[in-house]
Amino acid sequence: MNELAKTYTPQDFEDKWYAYWLNQKFFHAEANPEKEAYTIVIPPPNVTGVLHMGHMLNNTIQDVLVRKARMQGKNACWVPGTDHASIATEAKVVQLLREQGIKKSDLSREDFLKHAWSWKEKYGGIILDQLKKLGASCDWDRTRFTMEPKLSEAVIDVFIDMYNKGLIYRGLRMVNWDPQGKTALSDEEVIHKEVQSKLYYIKYFMADGSGDFVTIATTRPETILADVAICVNPTDERFLHLHGQKVLVPFLNREIPIIADEYVATDFGTGCLKVTPAHDVNDYALGQKYQLPVIDILDESGFLNAEAKDERYIGKDRFAVRKQIAIDLEEAGHILKIEEYKNQVGTSERTGAVIEPRLSLQWWVDMKQFMARNPQVLDAVMSDEIQFHPAKMKNTYKHWIDNIKDWCISRQLWWGQRIPAWYDEKGNLVAVAKTESEALDILKAKGQELTANSLKQDDDVLDTWFSSWLWPISVFDGFEDPDNADIKHFYPTNDLVTAPEIMFFWVFRMIMAGYEWRGEKPFKNVYYTGIVRDKQRRKMSKSLGNSPDPLDLIAKYGADGVRMGMLLCSPAGNDILFDDSQVEQGRNFANKIWNAFRLVKGWEVKPDNGFSPEILAANKLSADWFAGRLHDALIDIEDKYKGYRLSEALMSIYKLIWDDFCAWYLEMVKPVYGEPMNESTYQTTLSFFEELMKVLHPFMPFITEEIWQNMAERKTGDSICVANYPAAVGVDAPNLSRVFESIQQIRNLRNAKGLSPKEAFEIAIKAKDQTLYAPYTFLIQKLANVSAISFVEAQPQGTTLLPVDTDELFVVLNLQVDEAAEREKIEKEIAYLEGFMKSVDAKLSNEKFVANAKPELVEKERQKKADAAAKIEVLRKSLG
RNA sequence: GGAGGUAUAGCUCAGCUGGUUCAGAGCAUCUGCCUUACAAGCAGAGGGUCCUUGGUUCGAAUCCAUGUACCUCCA
């Protein structure tokens, strides 16, 4: 290293070191039974996605964990990859085609998939390249994609296996229908939003022509065309006379019965419920119970179909009809009133469209049965066999499992794994098999002769999560070859880092898959990150435009600064409020380190024998002190890692470097201007620096590598990312607490009195135990700019007293002291200590305390009392 | 409507098994310094009814209950 730039400029070296790491294959891991494996599988981002702040946080945490494991000599493997994201990707491709004037409906399945694949090839890798900018140390040779042939095959095999085990069934059920994506969704893919809508009170006239009517309240007047009954609560006295009567559906004049069921709430709306089995989940249940007909008036796009019967509305969108029918009802005298009303509507996570409950034939996973087969899915989490961080997430997990519902896994899309089910010409399910010929074989074995022409495969594909739940197994080809070296070595994985909202979509289901197909948990720890929000607590999102572009941030502050900014404020499970100023703090820290290194590298180094024994001894003492600090800090940091408290670990490192190393240690050993540094202290300082860089490396990989490479001669193939992580070594460190306090007291006095730090003065110390000061007077002289130090038995004339713990320090200065203010300050201090002593006394004289509290605690209290008494004495004396 | 969570300094958060090493950290603020590594810096300082009200206990920020506010998930 020749010249170091004056300020830290990450742009100069980040790309260089990332390329070097890749070149040297430091991130690549091969199965090796000799070594302890450490594995993370990435939560595969959508192949359509671009990096957002959530990814940044998530992947920074993973990188910290994997880099530390790697430095600790583990066989660290972080498997990257992407998710095919069937709905999101298909929606994007459809939109792109539309822009080119091509309609999906005009394309064959094969042609559409060609377009989708070429789109994926073009844009699919973007997000992974962005992760490289962040410094992610993934094993890129292992990059997987949930829809690549091997992984798709695993999905199909699993489907067939589950079908054969009776864990999957096909059934006509109410599903969440996305009219825009034209597909079914699982419950987890539906987002409930509160909207301002209207509650319409509509009159239904009695069929007997009496002119009497009942009033119902609904937010969806367009569905009256699909009404098949009116329902009231059997105990509702207002409507007893109506039971069994009939009313007419407005406009259609269809006669429908009035039925009674406890389901209806008497205190909501009018107490009369219109029953529309085709368009409401609860109504469907009612319809089943009373064997009511089902009239479905909506098509797959949410437009009214011929079943609506009324020509005015057929072929029109549900929302348009809602508006129109309200007007028409009003004109026809059917509207009693319209109220403003807040209610929840389900929307599609992917397309944003309002979900339509729709009766359709779909494939389902029988979750209750699955759980019965694999009780460990719950037990392992509750017993901490799989640890959640933070642990409070266990409650949510349990509650959800206790209320588990079947999982709808079929999607009416083309982009994804096509369901391996086969139907005859009448649409009857005849076989579940991987290929057409296997299906024919199965049929043959059953004695059914069908030809390829009469056999038709299911048109639908599987839910994206039906492939990602296999991820920890499938990335190691654990389905294709269950005993291969990779899966045996790397599975179960160690840590999973993900967002809490993914718990049910993904974490839970991976645990299911792990026990079902490996008989083993998929990971040991789950770290739930927070949601990244802006300063106003709004979730960062593209539509709000409140999310900074991570790459811009990296360009401005450097990847290390961004990583640190993300981590500083993100305890596990808490939302993180993101602000540029945090990233700035990270960048400033990097700059601090950079300059500390400039200082050390700038020293002129000469052999020890040219230095006075005093200087050598002094530097040795300083080094011993810092070695002690380093030891304590390493233990503390390790502790925080163990509890997955990464932001706290980082804060400990931050303070270790900034305060202990830079502010204290470097100032202690720094030669006066123009003087050289002795060789042994220089070497010790460099080795401290190296240890610090190693400890910091998982958090700030780039700057630590840059400095590490420059602190000594390095060979190609050397890197801090594979250097040994420092271990805490016990040391005999001097206690400098009184020395530091003395220095701070003197600095404080200077500040308070407006004395220049350049002006040196003498001090005298009256101490019970001089050995706490005598060997270190050079430090007080150097760091507090003191010209001479003597030890005395009483306060010399014309000096100012500074209390240092129970000792007294006298500054030899004729200060114009504001006597009254001084006295007041000291008296305040005495009052506080006396109050303190009183409370300790009260405790000690309380028999129950002495009897109940632990003996060491009582002893501690006695000690406190004695200390306080000594301090009071010192203060009293200073008052004269 | 149901479930879970949170409430501590201006902001973001620690505070574990109740006990003055318990009221803390970082940032921000204020004061003084461009002190030859760093103004992206240095040296200091101020700042809190630990959400309310009860209870348990010799002792509560900590445990329990109630209320309030906010967040998340589910219906």
PDB file of N, CA and C in Angstrom, chain A residues 329-392:
ATOM      1  N   LEU A 329     -83.010   0.354  -8.968  1.00  0.00           N
ATOM      2  CA  LEU A 329     -83.813  -0.055  -7.812  1.00  0.00           C
ATOM      3  C   LEU A 329     -84.489   1.164  -7.181  1.00  0.00           C
ATOM      4  N   GLU A 330     -83.711   2.215  -7.131  1.00  0.00           N
ATOM      5  CA  GLU A 330     -84.220   3.460  -6.567  1.00  0.00           C
ATOM      6  C   GLU A 330     -85.452   3.923  -7.356  1.00  0.00           C
ATOM      7  N   GLU A 331     -85.293   3.921  -8.669  1.00  0.00           N
ATOM      8  CA  GLU A 331     -86.385   4.375  -9.544  1.00  0.00           C
ATOM      9  C   GLU A 331     -87.603   3.480  -9.406  1.00  0.00           C
ATOM     10  N   ALA A 332     -87.332   2.194  -9.192  1.00  0.00           N
ATOM     11  CA  ALA A 332     -88.449   1.251  -9.096  1.00  0.00           C
ATOM     12  C   ALA A 332     -89.054   1.222  -7.693  1.00  0.00           C
ATOM     13  N   GLY A 333     -88.506   2.053  -6.821  1.00  0.00           N
ATOM     14  CA  GLY A 333     -89.079   2.151  -5.473  1.00  0.00           C
ATOM     15  C   GLY A 333     -88.671   1.027  -4.546  1.00  0.00           C
ATOM     16  N   HIS A 334     -87.537   0.402  -4.826  1.00  0.00           N
ATOM     17  CA  HIS A 334     -87.108  -0.708  -3.975  1.00  0.00           C
ATOM     18  C   HIS A 334     -86.112  -0.293  -2.891  1.00  0.00           C
ATOM     19  N   ILE A 335     -85.593   0.926  -3.029  1.00  0.00           N
ATOM     20  CA  ILE A 335     -84.572   1.340  -2.051  1.00  0.00           C
ATOM     21  C   ILE A 335     -85.223   2.090  -0.901  1.00  0.00           C
ATOM     22  N   LEU A 336     -84.954   1.597   0.298  1.00  0.00           N
ATOM     23  CA  LEU A 336     -85.469   2.265   1.478  1.00  0.00           C
ATOM     24  C   LEU A 336     -84.523   3.381   1.884  1.00  0.00           C
ATOM     25  N   LYS A 337     -83.230   3.022   1.966  1.00  0.00           N
ATOM     26  CA  LYS A 337     -82.213   4.031   2.249  1.00  0.00           C
ATOM     27  C   LYS A 337     -80.839   3.480   1.873  1.00  0.00           C
ATOM     28  N   ILE A 338     -79.872   4.394   1.811  1.00  0.00           N
ATOM     29  CA  ILE A 338     -78.493   4.001   1.533  1.00  0.00           C
ATOM     30  C   ILE A 338     -77.604   4.646   2.590  1.00  0.00           C
ATOM     31  N   GLU A 339     -76.792   3.811   3.248  1.00  0.00           N
ATOM     32  CA  GLU A 339     -75.907   4.336   4.302  1.00  0.00           C
ATOM     33  C   GLU A 339     -74.446   4.209   3.891  1.00  0.00           C
ATOM     34  N   GLU A 340     -73.649   5.136   4.392  1.00  0.00           N
ATOM     35  CA  GLU A 340     -72.196   4.977   4.232  1.00  0.00           C
ATOM     36  C   GLU A 340     -71.754   3.832   5.135  1.00  0.00           C
ATOM     37  N   TYR A 341     -70.818   3.065   4.696  1.00  0.00           N
ATOM     38  CA  TYR A 341     -70.462   1.876   5.456  1.00  0.00           C
ATOM     39  C   TYR A 341     -69.001   1.502   5.198  1.00  0.00           C
ATOM     40  N   LYS A 342     -68.313   1.166   6.303  1.00  0.00           N
ATOM     41  CA  LYS A 342     -66.922   0.717   6.170  1.00  0.00           C
ATOM     42  C   LYS A 342     -66.895  -0.792   6.235  1.00  0.00           C
ATOM     43  N   ASN A 343     -66.330  -1.415   5.260  1.00  0.00           N
ATOM     44  CA  ASN A 343     -66.198  -2.866   5.396  1.00  0.00           C
ATOM     45  C   ASN A 343     -64.882  -3.365   4.797  1.00  0.00           C
ATOM     46  N   GLN A 344     -64.642  -4.620   5.063  1.00  0.00           N
ATOM     47  CA  GLN A 344     -63.394  -5.234   4.608  1.00  0.00           C
ATOM     48  C   GLN A 344     -63.648  -5.948   3.286  1.00  0.00           C
ATOM     49  N   VAL A 345     -62.801  -5.702   2.317  1.00  0.00           N
ATOM     50  CA  VAL A 345     -62.893  -6.532   1.120  1.00  0.00           C
ATOM     51  C   VAL A 345     -61.566  -7.232   0.897  1.00  0.00           C
ATOM     52  N   GLY A 346     -61.664  -8.438   0.365  1.00  0.00           N
ATOM     53  CA  GLY A 346     -60.454  -9.194   0.054  1.00  0.00           C
ATOM     54  C   GLY A 346     -59.934  -8.768  -1.298  1.00  0.00           C
ATOM     55  N   THR A 347     -58.602  -8.587  -1.376  1.00  0.00           N
ATOM     56  CA  THR A 347     -58.023  -8.254  -2.672  1.00  0.00           C
ATOM     57  C   THR A 347     -56.893  -9.225  -2.968  1.00  0.00           C
ATOM     58  N   SER A 348     -56.587  -9.351  -4.234  1.00  0.00           N
ATOM     59  CA  SER A 348     -55.525 -10.269  -4.637  1.00  0.00           C
ATOM     60  C   SER A 348     -54.168  -9.667  -4.311  1.00  0.00           C
ATOM     61  N   GLU A 349     -53.352 -10.454  -3.652  1.00  0.00           N
ATOM     62  CA  GLU A 349     -52.019  -9.992  -3.303  1.00  0.00           C
ATOM     63  C   GLU A 349     -51.229  -9.587  -4.553  1.00  0.00           C
ATOM     64  N   ARG A 350     -51.462 -10.291  -5.627  1.00  0.00           N
ATOM     65  CA  ARG A 350     -50.661 -10.056  -6.839  1.00  0.00           C
ATOM     66  C   ARG A 350     -51.245  -9.016  -7.774  1.00  0.00           C
ATOM     67  N   THR A 351     -52.557  -9.092  -8.018  1.00  0.00           N
ATOM     68  CA  THR A 351     -53.116  -8.181  -9.018  1.00  0.00           C
ATOM     69  C   THR A 351     -53.871  -7.020  -8.390  1.00  0.00           C
ATOM     70  N   GLY A 352     -54.211  -7.145  -7.118  1.00  0.00           N
ATOM     71  CA  GLY A 352     -54.918  -6.066  -6.457  1.00  0.00           C
ATOM     72  C   GLY A 352     -56.418  -6.096  -6.692  1.00  0.00           C
ATOM     73  N   ALA A 353     -56.878  -7.000  -7.544  1.00  0.00           N
ATOM     74  CA  ALA A 353     -58.303  -7.060  -7.867  1.00  0.00           C
ATOM     75  C   ALA A 353     -59.115  -7.503  -6.653  1.00  0.00           C
ATOM     76  N   VAL A 354     -60.346  -7.013  -6.571  1.00  0.00           N
ATOM     77  CA  VAL A 354     -61.232  -7.434  -5.486  1.00  0.00           C
ATOM     78  C   VAL A 354     -61.624  -8.895  -5.714  1.00  0.00           C
ATOM     79  N   ILE A 355     -61.422  -9.674  -4.657  1.00  0.00           N
ATOM     80  CA  ILE A 355     -61.657 -11.105  -4.748  1.00  0.00           C
ATOM     81  C   ILE A 355     -63.146 -11.420  -4.819  1.00  0.00           C
ATOM     82  N   GLU A 356     -63.484 -12.367  -5.631  1.00  0.00           N
ATOM     83  CA  GLU A 356     -64.864 -12.812  -5.749  1.00  0.00           C
ATOM     84  C   GLU A 356     -64.940 -14.234  -5.195  1.00  0.00           C
ATOM     85  N   PRO A 357     -65.772 -14.463  -4.195  1.00  0.00           N
ATOM     86  CA  PRO A 357     -65.937 -15.857  -3.765  1.00  0.00           C
ATOM     87  C   PRO A 357     -66.554 -16.613  -4.940  1.00  0.00           C
ATOM     88  N   ARG A 358     -66.005 -17.707  -5.289  1.00  0.00           N
ATOM     89  CA  ARG A 358     -66.517 -18.386  -6.481  1.00  0.00           C
ATOM     90  C   ARG A 358     -66.473 -19.880  -6.269  1.00  0.00           C
ATOM     91  N   LEU A 359     -67.524 -20.506  -6.700  1.00  0.00           N
ATOM     92  CA  LEU A 359     -67.628 -21.936  -6.561  1.00  0.00           C
ATOM     93  C   LEU A 359     -66.880 -22.569  -7.713  1.00  0.00           C
ATOM     94  N   SER A 360     -65.855 -23.338  -7.420  1.00  0.00           N
ATOM     95  CA  SER A 360     -65.197 -23.989  -8.542  1.00  0.00           C
ATOM     96  C   SER A 360     -64.481 -25.246  -8.108  1.00  0.00           C
ATOM     97  N   LEU A 361     -64.134 -26.012  -9.104  1.00  0.00           N
ATOM     98  CA  LEU A 361     -63.519 -27.309  -8.881  1.00  0.00           C
ATOM     99  C   LEU A 361     -62.008 -27.097  -8.800  1.00  0.00           C
ATOM    100  N   GLN A 362     -61.446 -27.364  -7.655  1.00  0.00           N
ATOM    101  CA  GLN A 362     -60.020 -27.102  -7.474  1.00  0.00           C
ATOM    102  C   GLN A 362     -59.350 -28.272  -6.747  1.00  0.00           C
ATOM    103  N   TRP A 363     -58.030 -28.230  -6.784  1.00  0.00           N
ATOM    104  CA  TRP A 363     -57.256 -29.227  -6.035  1.00  0.00           C
ATOM    105  C   TRP A 363     -56.899 -28.677  -4.663  1.00  0.00           C
ATOM    106  N   TRP A 364     -56.968 -29.535  -3.661  1.00  0.00           N
ATOM    107  CA  TRP A 364     -56.730 -29.107  -2.286  1.00  0.00           C
ATOM    108  C   TRP A 364     -55.785 -30.054  -1.577  1.00  0.00           C
ATOM    109  N   VAL A 365     -55.028 -29.487  -0.648  1.00  0.00           N
ATOM    110  CA  VAL A 365     -54.252 -30.324   0.271  1.00  0.00           C
ATOM    111  C   VAL A 365     -55.059 -30.465   1.555  1.00  0.00           C
ATOM    112  N   ASP A 366     -55.225 -31.685   1.987  1.00  0.00           N
ATOM    113  CA  ASP A 366     -55.960 -31.951   3.217  1.00  0.00           C
ATOM    114  C   ASP A 366     -55.031 -31.694   4.407  1.00  0.00           C
ATOM    115  N   MET A 367     -55.123 -30.486   4.921  1.00  0.00           N
ATOM    116  CA  MET A 367     -54.150 -30.058   5.935  1.00  0.00           C
ATOM    117  C   MET A 367     -54.324 -30.784   7.265  1.00  0.00           C
ATOM    118  N   LYS A 368     -55.552 -31.041   7.640  1.00  0.00           N
ATOM    119  CA  LYS A 368     -55.766 -31.709   8.932  1.00  0.00           C
ATOM    120  C   LYS A 368     -55.122 -33.083   8.923  1.00  0.00           C
ATOM    121  N   GLN A 369     -55.291 -33.759   7.805  1.00  0.00           N
ATOM    122  CA  GLN A 369     -54.717 -35.086   7.712  1.00  0.00           C
ATOM    123  C   GLN A 369     -53.184 -35.011   7.690  1.00  0.00           C
ATOM    124  N   PHE A 370     -52.713 -33.998   6.978  1.00  0.00           N
ATOM    125  CA  PHE A 370     -51.262 -33.819   6.901  1.00  0.00           C
ATOM    126  C   PHE A 370     -50.684 -33.592   8.291  1.00  0.00           C
ATOM    127  N   MET A 371     -51.355 -32.753   9.053  1.00  0.00           N
ATOM    128  CA  MET A 371     -50.869 -32.459  10.401  1.00  0.00           C
ATOM    129  C   MET A 371     -50.963 -33.699  11.290  1.00  0.00           C
ATOM    130  N   ALA A 372     -51.994 -34.495  11.070  1.00  0.00           N
ATOM    131  CA  ALA A 372     -52.134 -35.711  11.876  1.00  0.00           C
ATOM    132  C   ALA A 372     -50.964 -36.659  11.618  1.00  0.00           C
ATOM    133  N   ARG A 373     -50.517 -36.671  10.368  1.00  0.00           N
ATOM    134  CA  ARG A 373     -49.352 -37.518  10.038  1.00  0.00           C
ATOM    135  C   ARG A 373     -48.059 -36.947  10.608  1.00  0.00           C
ATOM    136  N   ASN A 374     -48.013 -35.633  10.718  1.00  0.00           N
ATOM    137  CA  ASN A 374     -46.754 -34.971  11.094  1.00  0.00           C
ATOM    138  C   ASN A 374     -46.946 -34.007  12.262  1.00  0.00           C
ATOM    139  N   PRO A 375     -47.226 -34.543  13.429  1.00  0.00           N
ATOM    140  CA  PRO A 375     -47.453 -33.636  14.573  1.00  0.00           C
ATOM    141  C   PRO A 375     -46.217 -32.822  14.929  1.00  0.00           C
ATOM    142  N   GLN A 376     -45.053 -33.267  14.462  1.00  0.00           N
ATOM    143  CA  GLN A 376     -43.829 -32.511  14.794  1.00  0.00           C
ATOM    144  C   GLN A 376     -43.860 -31.109  14.213  1.00  0.00           C
ATOM    145  N   VAL A 377     -44.661 -30.917  13.168  1.00  0.00           N
ATOM    146  CA  VAL A 377     -44.711 -29.597  12.530  1.00  0.00           C
ATOM    147  C   VAL A 377     -45.046 -28.537  13.571  1.00  0.00           C
ATOM    148  N   LEU A 378     -45.943 -28.889  14.473  1.00  0.00           N
ATOM    149  CA  LEU A 378     -46.253 -27.969  15.568  1.00  0.00           C
ATOM    150  C   LEU A 378     -45.310 -28.188  16.753  1.00  0.00           C
ATOM    151  N   ASP A 379     -45.120 -29.437  17.105  1.00  0.00           N
ATOM    152  CA  ASP A 379     -44.354 -29.749  18.316  1.00  0.00           C
ATOM    153  C   ASP A 379     -42.928 -29.216  18.261  1.00  0.00           C
ATOM    154  N   ALA A 380     -42.303 -29.363  17.105  1.00  0.00           N
ATOM    155  CA  ALA A 380     -40.899 -28.961  17.001  1.00  0.00           C
ATOM    156  C   ALA A 380     -40.737 -27.479  17.288  1.00  0.00           C
ATOM    157  N   VAL A 381     -41.706 -26.694  16.849  1.00  0.00           N
ATOM    158  CA  VAL A 381     -41.614 -25.256  17.087  1.00  0.00           C
ATOM    159  C   VAL A 381     -41.917 -24.937  18.549  1.00  0.00           C
ATOM    160  N   MET A 382     -42.925 -25.583  19.087  1.00  0.00           N
ATOM    161  CA  MET A 382     -43.302 -25.289  20.470  1.00  0.00           C
ATOM    162  C   MET A 382     -42.212 -25.717  21.454  1.00  0.00           C
ATOM    163  N   SER A 383     -41.479 -26.773  21.109  1.00  0.00           N
ATOM    164  CA  SER A 383     -40.446 -27.275  22.025  1.00  0.00           C
ATOM    165  C   SER A 383     -39.071 -26.683  21.703  1.00  0.00           C
ATOM    166  N   ASP A 384     -39.035 -25.745  20.753  1.00  0.00           N
ATOM    167  CA  ASP A 384     -37.783 -25.095  20.370  1.00  0.00           C
ATOM    168  C   ASP A 384     -36.776 -26.007  19.694  1.00  0.00           C
ATOM    169  N   GLU A 385     -37.256 -27.122  19.215  1.00  0.00           N
ATOM    170  CA  GLU A 385     -36.408 -27.935  18.329  1.00  0.00           C
ATOM    171  C   GLU A 385     -36.110 -27.090  17.090  1.00  0.00           C
ATOM    172  N   ILE A 386     -37.120 -26.370  16.650  1.00  0.00           N
ATOM    173  CA  ILE A 386     -36.913 -25.302  15.671  1.00  0.00           C
ATOM    174  C   ILE A 386     -37.140 -24.005  16.440  1.00  0.00           C
ATOM    175  N   GLN A 387     -36.115 -23.174  16.502  1.00  0.00           N
ATOM    176  CA  GLN A 387     -36.250 -21.954  17.297  1.00  0.00           C
ATOM    177  C   GLN A 387     -36.701 -20.773  16.456  1.00  0.00           C
ATOM    178  N   PHE A 388     -37.697 -20.079  16.963  1.00  0.00           N
ATOM    179  CA  PHE A 388     -38.137 -18.858  16.311  1.00  0.00           C
ATOM    180  C   PHE A 388     -37.493 -17.666  17.014  1.00  0.00           C
ATOM    181  N   HIS A 389     -37.020 -16.724  16.231  1.00  0.00           N
ATOM    182  CA  HIS A 389     -36.485 -15.480  16.793  1.00  0.00           C
ATOM    183  C   HIS A 389     -37.233 -14.317  16.160  1.00  0.00           C
ATOM    184  N   PRO A 390     -37.964 -13.538  16.892  1.00  0.00           N
ATOM    185  CA  PRO A 390     -38.195 -13.657  18.325  1.00  0.00           C
ATOM    186  C   PRO A 390     -39.175 -14.772  18.643  1.00  0.00           C
ATOM    187  N   ALA A 391     -39.077 -15.280  19.862  1.00  0.00           N
ATOM    188  CA  ALA A 391     -39.866 -16.449  20.251  1.00  0.00           C
ATOM    189  C   ALA A 391     -41.360 -16.163  20.265  1.00  0.00           C
ATOM    190  N   LYS A 392     -41.733 -14.884  20.360  1.00  0.00           N
ATOM    191  CA  LYS A 392     -43.159 -14.578  20.440  1.00  0.00           C
ATOM    192  C   LYS A 392     -43.923 -15.023  19.194  1.00  0.00           C
TER     193      LYS A 392
END
